[in-house]
Tab-separated table of C-alpha atoms in Angstrom:
chain	number	residue	atom	x	y	z
M	221	MET	CA	98.739	123.854	57.509
M	222	LYS	CA	100.376	121.490	59.855
M	223	ASN	CA	98.674	119.668	62.577
M	224	VAL	CA	100.998	117.885	65.002
M	225	VAL	CA	100.174	115.191	67.741
M	226	VAL	CA	102.412	114.849	70.685
M	227	VAL	CA	102.424	111.654	72.573
M	228	GLY	CA	104.667	109.928	75.124
M	229	SER	CA	106.512	106.820	73.867
M	230	GLN	CA	107.046	105.137	77.157
M	231	TRP	CA	105.219	104.873	80.474
M	232	GLY	CA	104.665	108.530	80.550
M	233	ASP	CA	106.664	111.351	82.462
M	234	GLU	CA	108.907	111.747	79.329
M	235	GLY	CA	108.677	115.511	79.514
M	236	LYS	CA	105.789	116.349	77.277
M	237	GLY	CA	104.907	119.555	79.075
M	238	LYS	CA	108.097	121.446	78.069
M	239	ILE	CA	107.896	120.149	74.512
M	240	VAL	CA	104.201	120.913	73.964
M	241	ASP	CA	104.823	124.358	75.394
M	242	TRP	CA	107.866	124.810	73.107
M	243	LEU	CA	105.889	123.727	69.996
M	244	SER	CA	102.845	125.767	70.975
M	245	SER	CA	104.938	128.956	70.162
M	246	GLU	CA	104.026	127.909	66.463
M	247	ALA	CA	100.602	126.398	67.181
M	248	ASP	CA	97.321	128.583	67.206
M	249	ILE	CA	95.262	125.807	69.046
M	250	VAL	CA	96.492	123.180	71.801
M	251	VAL	CA	93.870	120.298	72.421
M	252	ARG	CA	94.002	117.868	75.199
M	253	PHE	CA	92.353	114.724	73.887
M	254	GLN	CA	92.429	112.087	76.556
M	255	GLY	CA	93.198	111.243	80.261
M	256	GLY	CA	92.209	113.348	83.250
M	257	HIS	CA	93.856	115.229	86.233
M	258	ASN	CA	96.005	111.993	87.057
M	259	ALA	CA	98.721	113.049	84.495
M	260	GLY	CA	100.621	116.151	85.022
M	261	HIS	CA	102.904	118.516	83.060
M	262	THR	CA	105.577	120.663	84.629
M	263	LEU	CA	106.673	123.896	82.720
M	264	VAL	CA	109.552	126.045	83.617
M	265	ILE	CA	109.255	129.427	82.111
M	266	ASP	CA	111.475	132.220	83.217
M	267	LYS	CA	112.364	130.465	86.308
M	268	LYS	CA	108.567	130.317	87.303
M	269	ILE	CA	107.165	126.660	87.609
M	270	PHE	CA	103.956	125.940	86.386
M	271	LYS	CA	102.365	122.408	87.455
M	272	LEU	CA	99.387	121.595	85.239
M	273	ARG	CA	97.088	118.594	85.730
M	274	LEU	CA	94.068	119.109	83.276
M	275	LEU	CA	94.701	122.566	81.559
M	276	PRO	CA	96.572	121.990	78.300
M	277	SER	CA	100.160	123.393	78.267
M	278	GLY	CA	99.163	126.014	75.700
M	279	ILE	CA	97.300	128.034	78.463
M	280	VAL	CA	100.510	129.657	79.575
M	281	ARG	CA	101.124	131.336	76.337
M	282	LYS	CA	99.122	134.516	75.275
M	283	GLY	CA	97.153	134.550	72.084
M	284	LYS	CA	96.772	130.751	72.091
M	285	ILE	CA	93.317	128.778	72.429
M	286	SER	CA	93.520	125.699	74.738
M	287	ILE	CA	90.853	123.020	74.475
M	288	LEU	CA	89.747	119.956	76.533
M	289	GLY	CA	88.294	117.554	74.067
M	290	ASN	CA	85.517	114.963	74.502
M	291	GLY	CA	87.984	112.198	75.251
M	292	VAL	CA	89.022	113.841	78.520
M	293	VAL	CA	87.435	112.961	81.792
M	294	ILE	CA	87.024	116.132	84.156
M	295	ASP	CA	86.925	116.418	87.835
M	296	PRO	CA	85.042	119.749	87.738
M	297	TRP	CA	86.142	120.868	91.325
M	298	ALA	CA	89.765	119.860	90.462
M	299	LEU	CA	89.588	121.904	87.222
M	300	LEU	CA	88.193	125.030	88.631
M	301	GLU	CA	90.909	124.721	91.514
M	302	GLU	CA	93.643	124.502	88.795
M	303	ILE	CA	92.009	127.580	86.959
M	304	GLU	CA	92.142	129.580	90.043
M	305	GLU	CA	95.828	128.513	90.960
M	306	ILE	CA	97.178	129.399	87.450
M	307	LYS	CA	95.118	132.873	87.463
M	308	LYS	CA	97.174	133.789	90.642
M	309	LYS	CA	100.418	133.266	88.621
M	310	GLY	CA	99.099	135.879	86.135
M	311	VAL	CA	97.794	133.541	83.460
M	312	ASP	CA	94.421	134.522	82.013
M	313	VAL	CA	91.775	131.778	81.694
M	314	THR	CA	88.746	133.114	79.970
M	315	PRO	CA	86.038	131.667	77.396
M	316	GLU	CA	88.235	133.254	74.541
M	317	ASN	CA	91.300	131.338	75.191
M	318	PHE	CA	89.876	128.111	77.010
M	319	MET	CA	87.248	125.752	75.884
M	320	ILE	CA	85.862	122.365	77.106
M	321	SER	CA	83.910	119.802	74.840
M	322	GLU	CA	80.269	119.862	75.990
M	323	SER	CA	80.527	116.075	75.655
M	324	ALA	CA	83.360	115.516	78.139
M	325	SER	CA	82.371	113.254	80.960
M	326	LEU	CA	82.695	114.408	84.665
M	327	ILE	CA	84.550	112.684	87.501
M	328	LEU	CA	82.252	112.696	90.485
M	329	PRO	CA	82.961	111.953	94.173
M	330	PHE	CA	81.830	108.294	94.028
M	331	HIS	CA	84.299	107.676	91.085
M	332	LYS	CA	87.316	108.670	93.325
M	333	GLU	CA	86.077	106.583	96.276
M	334	MET	CA	85.444	103.509	94.012
M	335	ASP	CA	89.067	104.083	92.740
M	336	GLU	CA	90.409	104.026	96.485
M	337	ILE	CA	88.204	101.051	97.590
M	338	ARG	CA	89.389	98.804	94.607
M	339	GLU	CA	93.048	99.658	95.053
M	340	ASP	CA	92.896	99.263	98.705
M	341	SER	CA	91.387	95.818	98.526
M	342	ALA	CA	93.763	94.792	95.549
M	343	GLY	CA	96.615	93.760	97.865
M	344	LYS	CA	99.561	92.543	95.850
M	345	GLU	CA	97.511	93.070	92.609
M	346	LYS	CA	97.474	96.803	92.899
M	347	ILE	CA	97.632	98.564	89.559
M	348	GLY	CA	99.193	101.631	90.963
M	349	THR	CA	96.326	103.975	90.170
M	350	THR	CA	96.363	107.656	91.211
M	351	ARG	CA	93.161	107.233	93.053
M	352	ARG	CA	91.726	110.089	91.031
M	353	GLY	CA	88.660	108.371	89.848
M	354	ILE	CA	89.907	107.968	86.190
M	355	GLY	CA	88.991	104.370	85.653
M	356	PRO	CA	85.542	104.325	87.145
M	357	CYS	CA	84.615	107.616	85.222
M	358	TYR	CA	85.636	106.009	81.906
M	359	GLU	CA	83.695	102.726	82.923
M	360	ASP	CA	80.573	104.845	83.300
M	361	LYS	CA	81.221	106.645	79.957
M	362	VAL	CA	81.377	103.124	78.308
M	363	GLY	CA	78.396	101.948	80.345
M	364	ARG	CA	76.411	104.945	78.911
M	365	ARG	CA	75.529	106.222	82.327
M	366	SER	CA	78.016	109.206	82.775
M	367	ILE	CA	77.214	112.742	83.468
M	368	ARG	CA	78.519	115.042	80.894
M	369	ILE	CA	79.124	118.789	80.812
M	370	MET	CA	76.083	119.226	78.745
M	371	ASP	CA	73.937	117.620	81.310
M	372	LEU	CA	74.633	120.550	83.704
M	373	ARG	CA	72.459	122.835	81.503
M	374	SER	CA	69.223	121.416	82.567
M	375	LYS	CA	67.963	120.587	86.230
M	376	SER	CA	65.633	118.078	85.067
M	377	ASN	CA	68.022	116.412	82.820
M	378	LEU	CA	70.827	116.288	85.342
M	379	GLU	CA	68.354	114.797	87.873
M	380	SER	CA	67.404	112.014	85.612
M	381	ARG	CA	71.110	111.317	84.648
M	382	LEU	CA	71.968	111.340	88.262
M	383	GLU	CA	69.407	108.763	89.135
M	384	ASN	CA	70.743	106.515	86.494
M	385	VAL	CA	74.366	106.531	87.491
M	386	LEU	CA	73.629	106.309	91.079
M	387	LEU	CA	71.453	103.385	90.382
M	388	HIS	CA	74.607	101.569	89.598
M	389	HIS	CA	76.977	102.928	92.014
M	390	ASN	CA	74.853	102.784	95.064
M	391	ALA	CA	74.137	99.148	94.331
M	392	LEU	CA	77.991	98.553	94.415
M	393	ARG	CA	78.545	100.461	97.398
M	394	LYS	CA	75.573	98.659	99.314
M	395	GLY	CA	77.245	95.363	98.611
M	396	LEU	CA	80.686	96.786	99.847
M	397	LYS	CA	78.914	98.039	102.910
M	398	LYS	CA	79.696	101.724	102.036
M	399	LYS	CA	77.519	104.831	102.675
M	400	ILE	CA	75.184	105.496	99.582
M	401	PHE	CA	75.284	108.830	97.903
M	402	LYS	CA	72.232	111.082	97.984
M	403	LYS	CA	70.874	112.366	94.573
M	404	GLU	CA	69.836	115.734	95.906
M	405	ILE	CA	73.103	116.441	97.677
M	406	LEU	CA	75.113	115.774	94.514
M	407	LYS	CA	72.763	117.662	92.290
M	408	LYS	CA	72.932	120.672	94.467
M	409	LYS	CA	76.861	120.717	94.461
M	410	LEU	CA	76.911	120.244	90.604
M	411	LEU	CA	74.328	123.192	89.998
M	412	GLU	CA	76.365	125.454	92.050
M	413	ILE	CA	79.496	125.071	89.889
M	414	ALA	CA	77.557	124.584	86.680
M	415	PRO	CA	77.938	128.226	85.540
M	416	LYS	CA	81.477	128.284	86.346
M	417	LEU	CA	81.926	125.299	83.844
M	418	LEU	CA	79.275	125.905	81.233
M	419	CYS	CA	80.873	129.296	80.242
M	420	PHE	CA	83.682	127.405	78.625
M	421	ALA	CA	81.644	124.635	76.870
M	422	GLN	CA	81.518	124.472	73.289
M	423	PRO	CA	80.714	121.781	70.502
M	424	ILE	CA	84.522	121.260	70.042
M	425	TRP	CA	84.185	119.316	66.932
M	426	LEU	CA	82.619	122.159	65.294
M	427	LYS	CA	84.885	124.750	66.728
M	428	LEU	CA	87.846	122.465	65.358
M	429	ASP	CA	86.321	122.578	61.876
M	430	GLU	CA	86.099	126.421	61.903
M	431	PHE	CA	89.663	126.587	63.007
M	432	LYS	CA	90.719	124.184	60.083
M	433	LYS	CA	88.815	126.503	57.559
M	434	GLU	CA	90.905	129.475	59.038
M	435	ARG	CA	94.071	127.449	58.284
M	436	LYS	CA	95.032	127.398	62.166
M	437	LYS	CA	97.840	125.289	63.401
M	438	ILE	CA	96.532	122.504	65.816
M	439	LEU	CA	98.742	120.767	68.414
M	440	PHE	CA	97.144	117.751	69.994
M	441	GLU	CA	98.576	117.019	73.342
M	442	GLY	CA	98.230	113.388	74.847
M	443	ALA	CA	98.733	112.527	78.562
M	444	GLN	CA	100.759	109.648	79.990
M	445	GLY	CA	102.467	107.323	77.409
M	446	ILE	CA	101.756	104.661	74.815
M	447	LEU	CA	102.964	101.685	77.174
M	448	LEU	CA	99.827	102.727	79.462
M	449	ASP	CA	97.514	102.448	76.538
M	450	VAL	CA	94.545	100.298	77.677
M	451	ASP	CA	94.964	98.053	74.386
M	452	HIS	CA	98.688	98.414	73.620
M	453	GLY	CA	100.223	98.860	76.919
M	454	THR	CA	101.516	96.506	79.703
M	455	TYR	CA	97.847	95.488	80.614
M	456	PRO	CA	96.368	95.371	83.119
M	457	TYR	CA	98.954	97.879	84.669
M	458	VAL	CA	97.661	100.579	82.363
M	459	THR	CA	95.445	103.764	82.395
M	460	SER	CA	91.632	103.538	81.373
M	461	SER	CA	92.065	105.283	78.059
M	462	ASN	CA	93.758	104.797	74.707
M	463	THR	CA	96.747	106.990	74.759
M	464	VAL	CA	97.909	106.326	71.126
M	465	PRO	CA	98.053	109.344	68.688
M	466	ALA	CA	94.868	107.860	66.753
M	467	THR	CA	93.000	108.957	69.982
M	468	ALA	CA	93.612	112.599	68.887
M	469	ALA	CA	91.122	112.293	66.336
M	470	THR	CA	88.362	110.501	68.406
M	471	GLY	CA	89.150	112.384	71.562
M	472	SER	CA	88.659	115.698	70.048
M	473	GLY	CA	86.167	115.198	67.109
M	474	SER	CA	88.691	115.821	64.307
M	475	GLY	CA	89.247	113.304	61.476
M	476	PRO	CA	92.534	111.271	61.358
M	477	ASN	CA	93.305	112.878	57.979
M	478	GLU	CA	93.801	116.138	59.696
M	479	ILE	CA	97.045	114.904	61.430
M	480	SER	CA	100.096	115.868	59.754
M	481	TYR	CA	103.016	114.622	61.982
M	482	ILE	CA	103.114	112.603	65.113
M	483	LEU	CA	105.807	113.413	67.587
M	484	GLY	CA	107.001	110.828	70.252
M	485	ILE	CA	108.441	112.379	73.507
M	486	THR	CA	111.087	109.925	74.606
M	487	LYS	CA	113.259	110.167	77.581
M	488	ALA	CA	117.088	109.212	77.103
M	489	TYR	CA	116.399	106.507	79.897
M	490	THR	CA	113.250	104.865	81.200
M	491	THR	CA	110.785	105.541	84.173
M	492	ARG	CA	107.822	104.142	85.389
M	493	VAL	CA	105.288	105.301	88.109
M	494	GLY	CA	103.379	102.585	90.070
M	495	SER	CA	103.060	98.838	89.593
M	496	GLY	CA	103.743	96.624	86.543
M	497	PRO	CA	106.527	94.976	84.484
M	498	PHE	CA	109.574	97.112	83.892
M	499	PRO	CA	112.368	95.000	82.062
M	500	THR	CA	115.179	97.603	82.416
M	501	GLU	CA	114.512	98.638	86.062
M	502	LEU	CA	117.534	99.588	87.870
M	503	LYS	CA	117.126	98.748	91.619
M	504	ASN	CA	120.772	99.870	92.418
M	505	LYS	CA	122.856	102.882	92.634
M	506	ILE	CA	122.592	103.956	89.010
M	507	GLY	CA	118.954	103.865	89.422
M	508	GLU	CA	119.120	106.106	92.323
M	509	ILE	CA	121.429	108.484	90.471
M	510	LEU	CA	118.841	108.585	87.434
M	511	GLY	CA	116.020	109.310	89.903
M	512	LYS	CA	117.988	112.023	91.810
M	513	ARG	CA	119.464	114.009	88.865
M	514	GLY	CA	116.287	113.494	86.746
M	515	LYS	CA	114.147	114.655	89.788
M	516	GLU	CA	111.932	111.715	89.210
M	517	PHE	CA	108.907	112.409	91.131
M	518	GLY	CA	105.395	112.657	89.851
M	519	THR	CA	103.883	116.043	89.088
M	520	VAL	CA	100.503	115.135	90.416
M	521	THR	CA	101.050	112.680	93.057
M	522	ALA	CA	104.673	113.231	94.021
M	523	ARG	CA	105.334	109.493	93.801
M	524	LYS	CA	108.997	108.312	93.304
M	525	ARG	CA	109.407	106.997	89.735
M	526	ARG	CA	111.163	103.804	89.063
M	527	CYS	CA	114.256	104.224	86.898
M	528	GLY	CA	116.099	102.015	84.454
M	529	TRP	CA	118.066	102.092	81.053
M	530	PHE	CA	116.608	103.117	77.777
M	531	ASP	CA	114.358	100.246	76.489
M	532	GLY	CA	115.136	100.460	72.832
M	533	VAL	CA	112.828	97.405	72.101
M	534	LEU	CA	109.804	98.918	73.766
M	535	VAL	CA	110.176	102.453	72.076
M	536	ARG	CA	110.612	100.744	68.598
M	537	GLN	CA	107.435	98.751	69.468
M	538	THR	CA	105.458	101.810	70.360
M	539	ILE	CA	106.819	103.693	67.284
M	540	LYS	CA	105.478	101.007	64.878
M	541	ILE	CA	102.052	100.786	66.877
M	542	SER	CA	101.544	104.606	66.884
M	543	GLY	CA	103.064	105.639	63.514
M	544	ILE	CA	105.303	108.169	65.181
M	545	ASN	CA	107.252	110.298	62.642
M	546	GLY	CA	110.071	111.438	65.056
M	547	ILE	CA	110.884	111.720	68.582
M	548	ALA	CA	111.936	114.503	70.915
M	549	LEU	CA	114.753	113.196	72.974
M	550	THR	CA	114.565	114.673	76.617
M	551	LYS	CA	116.604	114.623	79.718
M	552	LEU	CA	119.825	113.813	77.982
M	553	ASP	CA	121.825	115.718	80.589
M	554	VAL	CA	120.735	113.367	83.368
M	555	LEU	CA	123.253	110.869	81.673
M	556	ASP	CA	126.063	113.127	82.065
M	557	GLU	CA	127.900	111.771	84.930
M	558	LEU	CA	127.728	108.027	83.998
M	559	GLU	CA	130.743	106.172	82.863
M	560	GLU	CA	128.713	103.558	81.041
M	561	ILE	CA	125.350	103.812	79.472
M	562	LYS	CA	123.257	100.892	78.161
M	563	ILE	CA	120.459	100.504	75.796
M	564	CYS	CA	118.241	97.398	75.707
M	565	VAL	CA	118.157	95.824	72.297
M	566	GLY	CA	116.352	92.581	72.922
M	567	TYR	CA	114.911	90.082	75.568
M	568	GLU	CA	115.357	86.759	76.639
M	569	LEU	CA	112.411	84.499	77.814
M	570	ASN	CA	112.840	80.860	78.917
M	571	GLY	CA	116.045	80.663	76.766
M	572	LYS	CA	114.573	82.187	73.536
M	573	LYS	CA	115.332	85.660	72.222
M	574	LEU	CA	112.576	88.049	71.557
M	575	ASN	CA	112.737	91.272	69.660
M	576	TYR	CA	109.216	92.613	71.088
M	577	LEU	CA	107.442	92.754	74.407
M	578	PRO	CA	104.981	89.756	74.683
M	579	ALA	CA	101.419	90.409	75.502
M	580	ALA	CA	101.212	87.963	78.457
M	581	THR	CA	101.615	89.649	81.718
M	582	GLU	CA	103.588	86.683	83.103
M	583	ASP	CA	106.026	86.825	80.280
M	584	GLN	CA	106.529	90.580	80.776
M	585	PHE	CA	107.503	89.973	84.356
M	586	ASN	CA	109.981	87.293	83.432
M	587	ILE	CA	111.801	88.563	80.307
M	588	LYS	CA	115.445	89.534	80.792
M	589	PRO	CA	117.073	92.502	79.005
M	590	ILE	CA	119.749	92.304	76.452
M	591	TYR	CA	122.015	95.210	76.514
M	592	LYS	CA	124.380	97.057	74.183
M	593	SER	CA	126.793	99.224	76.136
M	594	PHE	CA	128.084	102.589	75.239
M	595	PRO	CA	130.994	104.744	77.019
M	596	GLY	CA	129.587	107.753	78.992
M	597	TRP	CA	130.500	111.290	77.926
M	598	MET	CA	131.289	112.435	81.370
M	599	THR	CA	130.813	116.100	80.763
M	600	LYS	CA	128.070	118.753	80.952
M	601	THR	CA	125.373	118.777	78.301
M	602	GLN	CA	122.997	120.744	80.282
M	603	GLY	CA	121.712	123.974	78.427
M	604	ILE	CA	123.344	123.098	75.084
M	605	ARG	CA	121.297	124.217	72.296
M	606	ASN	CA	123.254	123.214	69.178
M	607	ILE	CA	123.946	119.472	68.338
M	608	ASN	CA	127.410	120.414	67.148
M	609	ASP	CA	128.299	121.358	70.780
M	610	LEU	CA	127.398	117.981	72.134
M	611	PRO	CA	130.165	115.700	73.313
M	612	GLU	CA	131.125	113.132	70.553
M	613	LYS	CA	130.199	110.240	72.737
M	614	ALA	CA	126.693	111.818	73.308
M	615	LYS	CA	126.089	112.032	69.710
M	616	LYS	CA	127.201	108.351	69.191
M	617	TYR	CA	124.624	107.453	71.742
M	618	ILE	CA	122.041	109.438	70.000
M	619	TYR	CA	122.670	108.182	66.716
M	620	ALA	CA	122.695	104.506	67.850
M	621	LEU	CA	119.408	104.971	69.701
M	622	GLU	CA	117.989	106.564	66.551
M	623	ASP	CA	119.084	103.745	64.378
M	624	PHE	CA	117.818	101.083	66.586
M	625	ILE	CA	114.251	102.380	67.182
M	626	GLY	CA	113.799	103.384	63.490
M	627	ALA	CA	112.717	107.006	64.014
M	628	LYS	CA	114.433	110.410	63.488
M	629	VAL	CA	115.417	112.212	66.522
M	630	SER	CA	113.832	115.731	65.635
M	631	SER	CA	114.825	117.567	68.870
M	632	ILE	CA	116.819	117.238	72.099
M	633	SER	CA	116.065	118.602	75.316
M	634	THR	CA	118.952	119.476	77.539
M	635	SER	CA	117.232	120.989	80.449
M	636	PRO	CA	113.661	121.820	81.868
M	637	GLU	CA	114.000	125.266	80.415
M	638	ARG	CA	111.989	125.950	77.441
M	639	GLU	CA	114.947	127.454	75.330
M	640	ASP	CA	117.332	124.762	76.234
M	641	THR	CA	116.462	122.661	73.204
M	642	ILE	CA	118.401	121.509	70.123
M	643	LEU	CA	116.037	121.554	67.029
M	644	ILE	CA	116.830	119.208	64.342
M	645	GLU	CA	113.620	119.003	62.645
M	646	ASP	CA	110.460	121.296	63.240
M	647	PRO	CA	107.200	119.311	62.885
M	648	PHE	CA	105.260	122.298	61.785
M	649	LYS	CA	107.630	123.149	58.818
M	650	LEU	CA	107.894	119.795	57.217
């Protein structure tokens, strides 16, 4: 039995949706273990486009069980809306193929409003949040006042929990001269949707234990990327959860010894959404070409992504932090028309060379990339499914990248289509 964790090795948007969907053909269970509806996956299956925000990518495959773990924060109205959207596209979502941890925390309307208030008042210090209420919800979770799925089972318990969380939020809102939230109105809204959520609620740690005993293959699906990890990312321009693969264990109730292989999804160049340092960003024609060819717009927010050369230093660093065994290289075909392609192989800061990203935010903004150049292959790679069919210059770029980051390229994606993938190493069969 093999259990695989899939994470993004950059700032997210690496193409995890397609790879998770592709891998889920072999998995029995797909588990989302952190994040919320701020991170989307786009799947293209038989020309049909699925844009998922909370639902795990495995939901589009028949015979698979999809799970939202305790580490996920859930906007209940957004989830129910997404379920209805995907049902209209012919996908079944039932308690038999979809489960939610009863311990997962709920994103409520005041979380979203607080997110917006903070971002609007931040001025030049904006983080670039998606304004979905993710951060404030995680704050309440850590502050031990969040409303969880299980709290919807009891009216009296829900009332008590709402009193606790609103005591905190309404005090903040009064100080900000914002309208306070009424407990009874919010309780009524939650009780109205409770049955639609509770039918999916399970003790996920127990279900996963049962699946392990049945020798089921489990695929753990991360959201965003390691460089947005609250501990290991470009803090404070990060998300509010841990995005590293170790979170697959804590965010699902599964022991770390159950993880067999960690796959890092890695784009053949680099992108970032929102604010924060970006050493290899290209604010020029090449950056525009990458954005246009790569269709670099957010699945959830439609925000334009910043684009730049592949940062080998950062990916090497996330590989070491995360214990990544191999990478799935995506969007290689986006580079097809470039005469010259560069990889960042080091940094310069105040006249000194560095081989890692410094932790200080000021330093991260001031470092200069050191590049190694490669000739472009100037021919089409889109749709290629065998590595031997790749142009020699493309293979040289891949091998140089692989050698520098210190991890094997286990697969290469050459288009958004599920089948346009070059398989070199199957994580489930190692």
